[in-house]
mmCIF file of C-alpha atoms in Angstrom:
data_model
loop_
_atom_site.group_PDB
_atom_site.id
_atom_site.type_symbol
_atom_site.label_atom_id
_atom_site.label_comp_id
_atom_site.label_asym_id
_atom_site.label_seq_id
_atom_site.Cartn_x
_atom_site.Cartn_y
_atom_site.Cartn_z
ATOM 1 C CA UNK A 1 61.464 5.152 87.110
ATOM 2 C CA UNK A 2 62.500 8.756 87.824
ATOM 3 C CA UNK A 3 61.544 11.799 85.760
ATOM 4 C CA UNK A 4 65.053 12.043 84.295
ATOM 5 C CA UNK A 5 64.924 8.415 83.108
ATOM 6 C CA UNK A 6 61.494 8.967 81.549
ATOM 7 C CA UNK A 7 62.728 12.127 79.786
ATOM 8 C CA UNK A 8 65.751 10.232 78.413
ATOM 9 C CA UNK A 9 63.455 7.557 76.957
ATOM 10 C CA UNK A 10 61.395 10.094 74.992
ATOM 11 C CA UNK A 11 62.486 10.328 71.403
ATOM 12 C CA UNK A 12 61.487 11.799 68.076
ATOM 13 C CA UNK A 13 61.613 10.413 64.594
ATOM 14 C CA UNK A 14 62.002 12.849 61.724
ATOM 15 C CA UNK A 15 60.312 11.581 58.559
ATOM 16 C CA UNK A 16 61.119 13.088 55.185
ATOM 17 C CA UNK A 17 57.682 13.889 53.696
ATOM 18 C CA UNK A 18 58.970 13.388 50.154
ATOM 19 C CA UNK A 19 60.892 10.107 50.464
ATOM 20 C CA UNK A 20 59.005 8.835 53.559
ATOM 21 C CA UNK A 21 62.323 7.757 55.075
ATOM 22 C CA UNK A 22 62.883 8.055 58.818
ATOM 23 C CA UNK A 23 65.920 10.334 58.446
ATOM 24 C CA UNK A 24 66.433 11.568 61.987
ATOM 25 C CA UNK A 25 66.234 9.647 65.240
ATOM 26 C CA UNK A 26 67.053 11.343 68.510
ATOM 27 C CA UNK A 27 66.069 12.138 72.032
ATOM 28 C CA UNK A 28 63.181 14.576 72.273
ATOM 29 C CA UNK A 29 65.100 17.786 72.898
ATOM 30 C CA UNK A 30 64.507 21.325 71.602
ATOM 31 C CA UNK A 31 67.766 21.079 69.631
ATOM 32 C CA UNK A 32 66.731 17.860 67.870
ATOM 33 C CA UNK A 33 63.248 19.227 67.155
ATOM 34 C CA UNK A 34 64.808 22.396 65.711
ATOM 35 C CA UNK A 35 67.151 20.328 63.529
ATOM 36 C CA UNK A 36 64.238 18.219 62.243
ATOM 37 C CA UNK A 37 62.256 21.382 61.463
ATOM 38 C CA UNK A 38 65.233 22.891 59.582
ATOM 39 C CA UNK A 39 65.440 19.683 57.546
ATOM 40 C CA UNK A 40 61.724 19.931 56.760
ATOM 41 C CA UNK A 41 60.950 16.636 58.465
ATOM 42 C CA UNK A 42 57.660 15.539 59.992
ATOM 43 C CA UNK A 43 58.283 15.044 63.713
ATOM 44 C CA UNK A 44 56.775 11.936 65.293
ATOM 45 C CA UNK A 45 57.058 11.365 69.058
ATOM 46 C CA UNK A 46 58.268 7.954 70.229
ATOM 47 C CA UNK A 47 60.476 6.146 72.694
ATOM 48 C CA UNK A 48 64.197 5.541 72.162
ATOM 49 C CA UNK A 49 63.709 1.778 71.946
ATOM 50 C CA UNK A 50 60.996 1.957 69.312
ATOM 51 C CA UNK A 51 62.666 4.779 67.371
ATOM 52 C CA UNK A 52 65.821 2.703 66.897
ATOM 53 C CA UNK A 53 63.750 0.042 65.141
ATOM 54 C CA UNK A 54 62.651 2.565 62.498
ATOM 55 C CA UNK A 55 65.959 4.287 61.687
ATOM 56 C CA UNK A 56 66.342 4.950 57.952
ATOM 57 C CA UNK A 57 63.356 2.795 56.998
ATOM 58 C CA UNK A 58 60.551 3.882 54.674
ATOM 59 C CA UNK A 59 57.113 4.375 56.207
ATOM 60 C CA UNK A 60 54.045 4.449 53.972
ATOM 61 C CA UNK A 61 51.880 6.601 56.231
ATOM 62 C CA UNK A 62 53.264 8.799 59.005
ATOM 63 C CA UNK A 63 50.077 8.249 61.008
ATOM 64 C CA UNK A 64 50.994 4.555 61.121
ATOM 65 C CA UNK A 65 54.184 5.369 63.039
ATOM 66 C CA UNK A 66 52.496 6.697 66.136
ATOM 67 C CA UNK A 67 50.746 3.486 67.269
ATOM 68 C CA UNK A 68 53.519 1.202 65.998
ATOM 69 C CA UNK A 69 56.189 3.153 67.847
ATOM 70 C CA UNK A 70 54.241 3.272 71.045
ATOM 71 C CA UNK A 71 53.940 7.039 70.793
ATOM 72 C CA UNK A 72 50.171 7.000 71.144
ATOM 73 C CA UNK A 73 50.351 4.866 74.283
ATOM 74 C CA UNK A 74 53.536 6.321 75.796
ATOM 75 C CA UNK A 75 52.845 9.994 75.031
ATOM 76 C CA UNK A 76 49.220 10.424 73.963
ATOM 77 C CA UNK A 77 49.258 14.220 74.178
ATOM 78 C CA UNK A 78 52.264 14.469 71.843
ATOM 79 C CA UNK A 79 50.824 11.899 69.431
ATOM 80 C CA UNK A 80 47.531 13.793 69.382
ATOM 81 C CA UNK A 81 49.317 17.112 68.775
ATOM 82 C CA UNK A 82 51.310 15.571 65.896
ATOM 83 C CA UNK A 83 48.161 14.150 64.327
ATOM 84 C CA UNK A 84 46.367 17.523 64.626
ATOM 85 C CA UNK A 85 49.335 19.341 63.083
ATOM 86 C CA UNK A 86 49.423 16.935 60.130
ATOM 87 C CA UNK A 87 45.649 17.116 59.674
ATOM 88 C CA UNK A 88 45.813 20.928 59.691
ATOM 89 C CA UNK A 89 48.592 20.900 57.072
ATOM 90 C CA UNK A 90 46.533 18.514 54.938
ATOM 91 C CA UNK A 91 43.499 20.820 55.162
ATOM 92 C CA UNK A 92 45.656 23.758 54.078
ATOM 93 C CA UNK A 93 47.030 21.899 51.088
ATOM 94 C CA UNK A 94 43.592 20.541 50.152
ATOM 95 C CA UNK A 95 42.237 24.102 50.228
ATOM 96 C CA UNK A 96 45.034 25.363 47.987
ATOM 97 C CA UNK A 97 44.701 22.378 45.636
ATOM 98 C CA UNK A 98 40.937 22.791 45.183
ATOM 99 C CA UNK A 99 40.343 23.874 41.557
ATOM 100 C CA UNK A 100 37.285 25.832 42.736
ATOM 101 C CA UNK A 101 39.399 27.916 45.117
ATOM 102 C CA UNK A 102 39.589 31.414 43.653
ATOM 103 C CA UNK A 103 41.057 33.066 46.742
ATOM 104 C CA UNK A 104 44.402 31.390 47.477
ATOM 105 C CA UNK A 105 47.201 30.742 45.032
ATOM 106 C CA UNK A 106 50.653 29.227 44.931
ATOM 107 C CA UNK A 107 53.612 30.383 42.904
ATOM 108 C CA UNK A 108 55.518 27.491 41.328
ATOM 109 C CA UNK A 109 57.869 27.177 38.359
ATOM 110 C CA UNK A 110 55.884 27.248 35.093
ATOM 111 C CA UNK A 111 57.334 23.961 33.831
ATOM 112 C CA UNK A 112 56.221 22.143 36.993
ATOM 113 C CA UNK A 113 52.676 23.472 36.669
ATOM 114 C CA UNK A 114 52.507 22.654 32.939
ATOM 115 C CA UNK A 115 53.663 19.070 33.541
ATOM 116 C CA UNK A 116 51.209 18.564 36.408
ATOM 117 C CA UNK A 117 47.971 20.330 35.545
ATOM 118 C CA UNK A 118 46.136 17.397 37.114
ATOM 119 C CA UNK A 119 47.539 17.930 40.625
ATOM 120 C CA UNK A 120 48.882 20.791 42.722
ATOM 121 C CA UNK A 121 50.611 18.234 44.938
ATOM 122 C CA UNK A 122 52.449 16.783 41.933
ATOM 123 C CA UNK A 123 53.469 20.295 40.847
ATOM 124 C CA UNK A 124 54.801 20.994 44.342
ATOM 125 C CA UNK A 125 56.733 17.697 44.311
ATOM 126 C CA UNK A 126 58.205 18.673 40.935
ATOM 127 C CA UNK A 127 59.277 22.094 42.263
ATOM 128 C CA UNK A 128 60.765 20.553 45.408
ATOM 129 C CA UNK A 129 62.923 18.337 43.197
ATOM 130 C CA UNK A 130 64.419 21.269 41.261
ATOM 131 C CA UNK A 131 67.676 22.974 42.033
ATOM 132 C CA UNK A 132 67.500 26.800 41.810
ATOM 133 C CA UNK A 133 69.627 26.836 38.663
ATOM 134 C CA UNK A 134 67.293 24.375 36.894
ATOM 135 C CA UNK A 135 64.559 26.936 36.225
ATOM 136 C CA UNK A 136 64.010 26.839 32.485
ATOM 137 C CA UNK A 137 61.800 29.781 31.611
ATOM 138 C CA UNK A 138 60.632 33.170 32.751
ATOM 139 C CA UNK A 139 62.420 36.028 34.439
ATOM 140 C CA UNK A 140 63.713 33.796 37.227
ATOM 141 C CA UNK A 141 65.745 31.754 34.724
ATOM 142 C CA UNK A 142 67.265 34.886 33.247
ATOM 143 C CA UNK A 143 68.222 36.165 36.706
ATOM 144 C CA UNK A 144 69.549 32.744 37.695
ATOM 145 C CA UNK A 145 71.871 32.533 34.677
ATOM 146 C CA UNK A 146 73.323 36.023 35.144
#
């Protein structure tokens, strides 16, 4: 198989981190990667054949996609890079979510924090689900309504 054929078989799957749905399937091109990033999707390397099997399905754990899709075997360096990127993001969020962390902070709508004092992740999920005009209190709501 020639280099061009191998390149055409490389694909990406864009997984929505909130819904866990495989929302974007495409060849692994800079344009498709950029589109997935703009959409806020987690990018998982794969092959075209395997990616087609996962279109618009829900995946419980993004790490599970890599071996199932053949990404780890077909493109180990990309699979490893994806895993490292996700692990780094998890470390960042864990650091921010640590109640003993007195250095970093996150600004979220007050109502989301009040409803989710038990979990920063839950507060972030709440904020991600809001539309800008849904802010209920504080200066932001006043500015939003004017």
